[in-house]
mmCIF file of N, CA and C in Angstrom:
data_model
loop_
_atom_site.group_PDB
_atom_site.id
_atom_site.type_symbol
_atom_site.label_atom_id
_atom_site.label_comp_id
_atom_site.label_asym_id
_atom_site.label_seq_id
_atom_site.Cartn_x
_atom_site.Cartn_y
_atom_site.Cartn_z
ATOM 1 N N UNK A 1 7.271 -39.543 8.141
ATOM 2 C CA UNK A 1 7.702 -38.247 8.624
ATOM 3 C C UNK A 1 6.474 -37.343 8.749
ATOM 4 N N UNK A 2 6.518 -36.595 10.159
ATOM 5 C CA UNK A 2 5.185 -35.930 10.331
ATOM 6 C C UNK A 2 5.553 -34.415 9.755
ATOM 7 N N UNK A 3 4.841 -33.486 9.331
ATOM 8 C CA UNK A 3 4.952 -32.043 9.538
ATOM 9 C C UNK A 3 4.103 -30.969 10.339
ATOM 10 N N UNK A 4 4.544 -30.147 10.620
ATOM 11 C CA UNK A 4 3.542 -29.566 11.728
ATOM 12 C C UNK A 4 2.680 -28.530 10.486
ATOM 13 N N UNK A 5 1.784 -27.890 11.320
ATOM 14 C CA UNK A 5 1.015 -27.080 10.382
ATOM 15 C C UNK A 5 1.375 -25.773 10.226
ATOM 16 N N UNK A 6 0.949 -24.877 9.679
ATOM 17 C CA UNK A 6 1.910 -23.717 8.948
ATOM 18 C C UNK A 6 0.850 -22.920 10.623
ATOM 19 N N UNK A 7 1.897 -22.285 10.601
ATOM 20 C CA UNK A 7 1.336 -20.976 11.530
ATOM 21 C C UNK A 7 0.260 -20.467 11.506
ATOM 22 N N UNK A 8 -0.702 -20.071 12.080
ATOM 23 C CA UNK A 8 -1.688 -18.768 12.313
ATOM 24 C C UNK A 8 -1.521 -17.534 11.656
ATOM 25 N N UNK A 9 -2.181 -16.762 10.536
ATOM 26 C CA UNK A 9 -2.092 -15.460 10.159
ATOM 27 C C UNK A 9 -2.567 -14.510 11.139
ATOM 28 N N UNK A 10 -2.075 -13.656 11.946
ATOM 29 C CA UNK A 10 -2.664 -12.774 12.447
ATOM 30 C C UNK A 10 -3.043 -11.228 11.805
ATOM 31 N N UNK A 11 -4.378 -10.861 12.071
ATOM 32 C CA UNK A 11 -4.760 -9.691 11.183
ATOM 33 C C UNK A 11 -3.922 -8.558 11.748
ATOM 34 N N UNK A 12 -4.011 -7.396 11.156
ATOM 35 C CA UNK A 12 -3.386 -6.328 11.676
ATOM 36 C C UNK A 12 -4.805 -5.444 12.671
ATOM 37 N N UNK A 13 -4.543 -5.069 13.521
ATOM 38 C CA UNK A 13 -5.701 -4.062 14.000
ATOM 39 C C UNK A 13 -6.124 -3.201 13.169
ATOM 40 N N UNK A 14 -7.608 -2.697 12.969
ATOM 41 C CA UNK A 14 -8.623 -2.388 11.848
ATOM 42 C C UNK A 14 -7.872 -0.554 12.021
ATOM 43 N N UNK A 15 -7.664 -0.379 13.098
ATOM 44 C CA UNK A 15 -6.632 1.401 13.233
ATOM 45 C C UNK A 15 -5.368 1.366 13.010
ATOM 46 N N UNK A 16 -4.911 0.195 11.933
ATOM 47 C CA UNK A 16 -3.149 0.181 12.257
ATOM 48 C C UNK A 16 -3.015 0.994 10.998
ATOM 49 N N UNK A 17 -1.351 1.231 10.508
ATOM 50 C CA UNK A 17 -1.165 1.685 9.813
ATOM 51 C C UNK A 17 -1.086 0.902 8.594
ATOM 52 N N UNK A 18 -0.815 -0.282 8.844
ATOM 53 C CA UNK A 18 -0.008 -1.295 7.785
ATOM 54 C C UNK A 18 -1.652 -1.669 6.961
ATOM 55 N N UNK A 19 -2.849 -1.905 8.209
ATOM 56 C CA UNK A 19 -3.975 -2.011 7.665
ATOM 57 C C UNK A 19 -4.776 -0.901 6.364
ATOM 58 N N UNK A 20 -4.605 0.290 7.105
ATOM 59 C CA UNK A 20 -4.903 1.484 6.253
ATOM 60 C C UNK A 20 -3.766 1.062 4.826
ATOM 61 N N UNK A 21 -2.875 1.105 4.954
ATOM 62 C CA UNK A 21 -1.813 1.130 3.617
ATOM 63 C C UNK A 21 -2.311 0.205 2.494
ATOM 64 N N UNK A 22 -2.330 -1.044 2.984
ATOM 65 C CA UNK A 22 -2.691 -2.443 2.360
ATOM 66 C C UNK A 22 -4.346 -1.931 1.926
ATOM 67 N N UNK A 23 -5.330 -1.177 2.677
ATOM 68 C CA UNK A 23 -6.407 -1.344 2.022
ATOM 69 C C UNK A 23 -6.945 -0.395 1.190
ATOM 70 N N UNK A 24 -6.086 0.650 0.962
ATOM 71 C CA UNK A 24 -5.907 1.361 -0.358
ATOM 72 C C UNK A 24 -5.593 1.439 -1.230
ATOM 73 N N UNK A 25 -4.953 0.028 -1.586
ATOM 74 C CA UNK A 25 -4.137 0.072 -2.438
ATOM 75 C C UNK A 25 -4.811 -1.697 -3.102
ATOM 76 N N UNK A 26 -6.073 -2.125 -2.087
ATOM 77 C CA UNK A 26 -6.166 -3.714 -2.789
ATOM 78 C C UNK A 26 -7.068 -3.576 -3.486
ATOM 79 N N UNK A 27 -7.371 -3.226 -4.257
ATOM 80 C CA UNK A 27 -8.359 -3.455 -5.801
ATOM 81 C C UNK A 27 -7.099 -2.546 -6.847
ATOM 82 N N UNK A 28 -6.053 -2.106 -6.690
ATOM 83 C CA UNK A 28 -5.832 -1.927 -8.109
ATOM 84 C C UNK A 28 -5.036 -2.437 -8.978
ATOM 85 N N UNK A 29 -5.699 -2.256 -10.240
ATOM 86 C CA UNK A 29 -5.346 -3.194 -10.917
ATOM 87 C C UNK A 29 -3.188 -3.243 -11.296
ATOM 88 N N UNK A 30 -3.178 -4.521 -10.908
ATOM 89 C CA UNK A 30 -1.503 -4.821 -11.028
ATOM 90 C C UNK A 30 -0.987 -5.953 -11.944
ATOM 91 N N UNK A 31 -0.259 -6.073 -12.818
ATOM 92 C CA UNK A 31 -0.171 -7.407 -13.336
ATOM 93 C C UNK A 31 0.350 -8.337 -12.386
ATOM 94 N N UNK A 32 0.736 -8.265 -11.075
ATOM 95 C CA UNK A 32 1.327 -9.472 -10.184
ATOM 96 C C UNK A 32 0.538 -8.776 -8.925
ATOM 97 N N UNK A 33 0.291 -10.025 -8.287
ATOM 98 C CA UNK A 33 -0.215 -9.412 -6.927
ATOM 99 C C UNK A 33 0.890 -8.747 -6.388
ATOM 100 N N UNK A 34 2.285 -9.372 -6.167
ATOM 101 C CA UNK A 34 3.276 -9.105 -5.517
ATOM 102 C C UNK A 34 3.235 -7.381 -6.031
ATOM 103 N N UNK A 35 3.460 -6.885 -6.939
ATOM 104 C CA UNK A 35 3.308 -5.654 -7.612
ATOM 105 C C UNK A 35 2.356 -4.581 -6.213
ATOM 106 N N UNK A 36 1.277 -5.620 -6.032
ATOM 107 C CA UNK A 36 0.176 -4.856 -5.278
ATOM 108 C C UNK A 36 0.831 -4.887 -3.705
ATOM 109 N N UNK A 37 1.688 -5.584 -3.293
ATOM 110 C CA UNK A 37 2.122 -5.806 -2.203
ATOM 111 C C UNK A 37 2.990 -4.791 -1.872
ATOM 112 N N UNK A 38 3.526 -4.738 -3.080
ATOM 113 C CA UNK A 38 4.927 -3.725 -2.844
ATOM 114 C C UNK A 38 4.560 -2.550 -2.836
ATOM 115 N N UNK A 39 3.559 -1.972 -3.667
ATOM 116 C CA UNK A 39 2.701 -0.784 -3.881
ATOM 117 C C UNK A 39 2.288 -0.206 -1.996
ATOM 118 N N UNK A 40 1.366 -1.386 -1.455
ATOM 119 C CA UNK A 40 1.091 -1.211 -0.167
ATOM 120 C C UNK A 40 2.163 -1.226 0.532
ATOM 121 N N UNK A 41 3.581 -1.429 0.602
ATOM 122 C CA UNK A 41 4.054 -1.699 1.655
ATOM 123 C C UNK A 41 5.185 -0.074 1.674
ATOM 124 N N UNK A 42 5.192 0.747 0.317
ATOM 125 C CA UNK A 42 5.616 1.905 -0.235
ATOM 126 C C UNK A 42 4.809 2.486 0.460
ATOM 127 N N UNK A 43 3.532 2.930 0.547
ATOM 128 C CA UNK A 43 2.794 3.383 1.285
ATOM 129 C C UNK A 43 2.721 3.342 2.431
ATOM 130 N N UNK A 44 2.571 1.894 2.955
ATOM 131 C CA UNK A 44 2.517 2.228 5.011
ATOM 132 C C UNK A 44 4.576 2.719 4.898
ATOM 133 N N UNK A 45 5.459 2.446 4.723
ATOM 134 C CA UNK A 45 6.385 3.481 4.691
ATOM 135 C C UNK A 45 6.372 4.477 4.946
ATOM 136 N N UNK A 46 5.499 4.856 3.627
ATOM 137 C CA UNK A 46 5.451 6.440 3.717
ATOM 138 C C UNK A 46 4.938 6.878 4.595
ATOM 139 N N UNK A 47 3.809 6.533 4.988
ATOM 140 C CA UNK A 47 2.294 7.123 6.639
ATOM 141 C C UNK A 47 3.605 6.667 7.797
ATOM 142 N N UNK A 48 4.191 5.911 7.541
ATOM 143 C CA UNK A 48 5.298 5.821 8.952
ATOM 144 C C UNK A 48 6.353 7.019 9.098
ATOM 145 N N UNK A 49 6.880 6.907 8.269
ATOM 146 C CA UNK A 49 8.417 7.654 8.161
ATOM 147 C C UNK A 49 8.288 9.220 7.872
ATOM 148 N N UNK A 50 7.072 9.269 6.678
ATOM 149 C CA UNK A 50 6.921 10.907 6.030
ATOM 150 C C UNK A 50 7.619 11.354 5.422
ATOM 151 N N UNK A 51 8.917 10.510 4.700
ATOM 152 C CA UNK A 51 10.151 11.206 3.985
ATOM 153 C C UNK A 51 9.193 11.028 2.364
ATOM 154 N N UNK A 52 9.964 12.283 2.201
ATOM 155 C CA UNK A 52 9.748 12.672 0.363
ATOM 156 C C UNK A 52 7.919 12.709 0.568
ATOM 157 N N UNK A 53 7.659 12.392 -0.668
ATOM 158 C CA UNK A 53 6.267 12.754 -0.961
ATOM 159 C C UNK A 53 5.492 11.308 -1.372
ATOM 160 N N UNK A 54 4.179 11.280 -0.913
ATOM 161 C CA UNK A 54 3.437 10.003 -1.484
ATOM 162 C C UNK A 54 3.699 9.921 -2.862
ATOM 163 N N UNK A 55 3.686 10.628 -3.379
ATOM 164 C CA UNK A 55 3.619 10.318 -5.389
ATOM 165 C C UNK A 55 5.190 10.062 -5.965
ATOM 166 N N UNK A 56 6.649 10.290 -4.474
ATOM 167 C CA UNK A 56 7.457 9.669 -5.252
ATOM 168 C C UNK A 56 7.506 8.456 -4.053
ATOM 169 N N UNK A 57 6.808 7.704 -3.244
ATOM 170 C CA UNK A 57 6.468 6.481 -2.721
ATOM 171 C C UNK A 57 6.085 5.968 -3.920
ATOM 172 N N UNK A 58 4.777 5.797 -4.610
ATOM 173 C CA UNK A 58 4.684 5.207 -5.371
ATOM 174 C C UNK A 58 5.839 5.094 -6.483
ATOM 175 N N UNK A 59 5.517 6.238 -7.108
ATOM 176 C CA UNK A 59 6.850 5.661 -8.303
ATOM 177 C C UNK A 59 8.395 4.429 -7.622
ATOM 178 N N UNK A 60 8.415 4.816 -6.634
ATOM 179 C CA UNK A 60 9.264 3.980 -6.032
ATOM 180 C C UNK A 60 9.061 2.779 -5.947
ATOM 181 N N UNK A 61 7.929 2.594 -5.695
ATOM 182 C CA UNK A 61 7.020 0.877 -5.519
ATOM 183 C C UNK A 61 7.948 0.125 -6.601
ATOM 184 N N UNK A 62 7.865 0.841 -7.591
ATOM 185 C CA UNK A 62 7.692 0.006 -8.802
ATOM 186 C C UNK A 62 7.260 -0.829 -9.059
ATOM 187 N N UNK A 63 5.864 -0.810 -8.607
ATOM 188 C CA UNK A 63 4.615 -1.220 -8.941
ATOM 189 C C UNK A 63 4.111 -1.576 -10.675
ATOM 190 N N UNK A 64 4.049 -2.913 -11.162
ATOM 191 C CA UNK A 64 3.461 -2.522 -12.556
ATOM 192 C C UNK A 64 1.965 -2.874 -12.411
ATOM 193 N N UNK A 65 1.363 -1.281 -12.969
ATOM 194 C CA UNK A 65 0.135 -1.179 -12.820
ATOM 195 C C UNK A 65 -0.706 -1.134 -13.798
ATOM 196 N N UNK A 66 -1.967 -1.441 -14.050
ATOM 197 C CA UNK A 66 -2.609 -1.189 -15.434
ATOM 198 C C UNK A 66 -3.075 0.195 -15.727
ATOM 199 N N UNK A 67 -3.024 1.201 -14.890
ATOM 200 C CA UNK A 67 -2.963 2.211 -15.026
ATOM 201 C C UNK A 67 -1.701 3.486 -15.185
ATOM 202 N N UNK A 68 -2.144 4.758 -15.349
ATOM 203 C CA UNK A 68 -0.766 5.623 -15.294
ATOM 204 C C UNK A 68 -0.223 5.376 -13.823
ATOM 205 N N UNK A 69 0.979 5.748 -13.395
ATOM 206 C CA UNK A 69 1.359 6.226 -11.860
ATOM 207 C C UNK A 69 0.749 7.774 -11.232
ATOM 208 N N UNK A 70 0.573 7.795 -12.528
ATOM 209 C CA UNK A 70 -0.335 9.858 -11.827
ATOM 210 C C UNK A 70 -1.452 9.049 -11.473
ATOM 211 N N UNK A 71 -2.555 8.253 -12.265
ATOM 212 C CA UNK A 71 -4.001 8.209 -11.848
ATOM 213 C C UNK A 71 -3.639 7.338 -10.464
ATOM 214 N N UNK A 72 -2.627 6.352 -10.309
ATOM 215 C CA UNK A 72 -2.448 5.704 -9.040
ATOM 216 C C UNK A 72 -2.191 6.493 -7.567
ATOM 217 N N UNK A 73 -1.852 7.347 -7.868
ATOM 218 C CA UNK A 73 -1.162 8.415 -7.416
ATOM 219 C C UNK A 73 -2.634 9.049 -6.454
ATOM 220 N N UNK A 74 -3.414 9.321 -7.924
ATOM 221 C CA UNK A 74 -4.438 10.371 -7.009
ATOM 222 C C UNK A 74 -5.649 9.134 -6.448
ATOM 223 N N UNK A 75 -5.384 8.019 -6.853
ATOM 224 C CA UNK A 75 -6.404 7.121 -6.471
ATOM 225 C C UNK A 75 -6.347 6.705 -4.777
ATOM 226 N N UNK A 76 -5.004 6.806 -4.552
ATOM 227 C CA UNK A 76 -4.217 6.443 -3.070
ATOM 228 C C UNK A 76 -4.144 7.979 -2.560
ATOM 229 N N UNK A 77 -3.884 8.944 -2.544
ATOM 230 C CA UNK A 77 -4.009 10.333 -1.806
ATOM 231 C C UNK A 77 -5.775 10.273 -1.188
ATOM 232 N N UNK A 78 -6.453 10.243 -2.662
ATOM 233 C CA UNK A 78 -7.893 10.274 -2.487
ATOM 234 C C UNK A 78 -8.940 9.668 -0.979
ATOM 235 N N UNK A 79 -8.120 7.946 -1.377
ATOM 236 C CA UNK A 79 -8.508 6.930 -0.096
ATOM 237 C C UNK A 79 -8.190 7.551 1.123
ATOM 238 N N UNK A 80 -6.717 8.514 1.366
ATOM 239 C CA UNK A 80 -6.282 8.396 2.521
ATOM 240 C C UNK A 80 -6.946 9.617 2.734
ATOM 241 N N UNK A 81 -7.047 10.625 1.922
ATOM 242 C CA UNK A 81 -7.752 11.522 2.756
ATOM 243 C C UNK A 81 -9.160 11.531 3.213
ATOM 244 N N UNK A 82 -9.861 10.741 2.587
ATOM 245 C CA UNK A 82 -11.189 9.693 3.176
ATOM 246 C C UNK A 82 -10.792 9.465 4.404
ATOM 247 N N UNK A 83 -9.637 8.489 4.401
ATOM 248 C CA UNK A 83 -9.646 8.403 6.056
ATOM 249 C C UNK A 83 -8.952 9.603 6.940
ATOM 250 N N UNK A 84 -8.914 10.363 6.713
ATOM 251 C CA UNK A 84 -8.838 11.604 7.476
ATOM 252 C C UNK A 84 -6.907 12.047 7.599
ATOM 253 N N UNK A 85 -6.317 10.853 6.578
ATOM 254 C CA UNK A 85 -4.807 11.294 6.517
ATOM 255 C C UNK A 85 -4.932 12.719 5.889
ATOM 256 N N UNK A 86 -3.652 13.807 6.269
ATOM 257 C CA UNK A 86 -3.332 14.827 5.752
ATOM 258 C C UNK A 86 -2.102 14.531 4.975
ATOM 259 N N UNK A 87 -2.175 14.763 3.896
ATOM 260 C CA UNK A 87 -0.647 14.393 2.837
ATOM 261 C C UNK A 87 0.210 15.438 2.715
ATOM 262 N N UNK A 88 0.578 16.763 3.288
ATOM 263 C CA UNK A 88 0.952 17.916 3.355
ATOM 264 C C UNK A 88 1.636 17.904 4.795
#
């Protein structure tokens, strides 16, 4: 029995949103990656939709993080306003 090969990953474009979300959020520290996934995917949400506030995105993640959710909080506002997001 043959199997075919798993699909092609395609990247996201380096201006997308999903890209920005995911790369603010990949160095922190999580006990599961998945944790870190969900964290990023709370986030491009949020830069999509704009409902409620980034800091109750995160708490929402429910993300388990090795840090507080406040320091996560200002660690991800921080990044995005680097990239020129307005969180207001």
């Amino acid at each position: 029995m043959t199997t075919k090969p798993p699909p092609s990953i395609a990247e996201y474009p380096a201006e997308s949103l999903e890209k920005l979300a995911y790369s603010v959020v990949s160095d922190i520290a999580t006990r599961e990656p998945n944790d870190r996934n969900r964290l990023g995917y709370h986030v491009w949400a949020w830069l999509k939709e704009r409902t409620g506030t980034l800091e109750q995105a995160v708490t929402n993640s429910g993300s388990r993080t090795e840090l507080p959710l406040g320091e996560v909080y200002k660690i991800i506002a921080r990044r995005l306003e680097e990239h020129g997001v307005k969180l207001v």
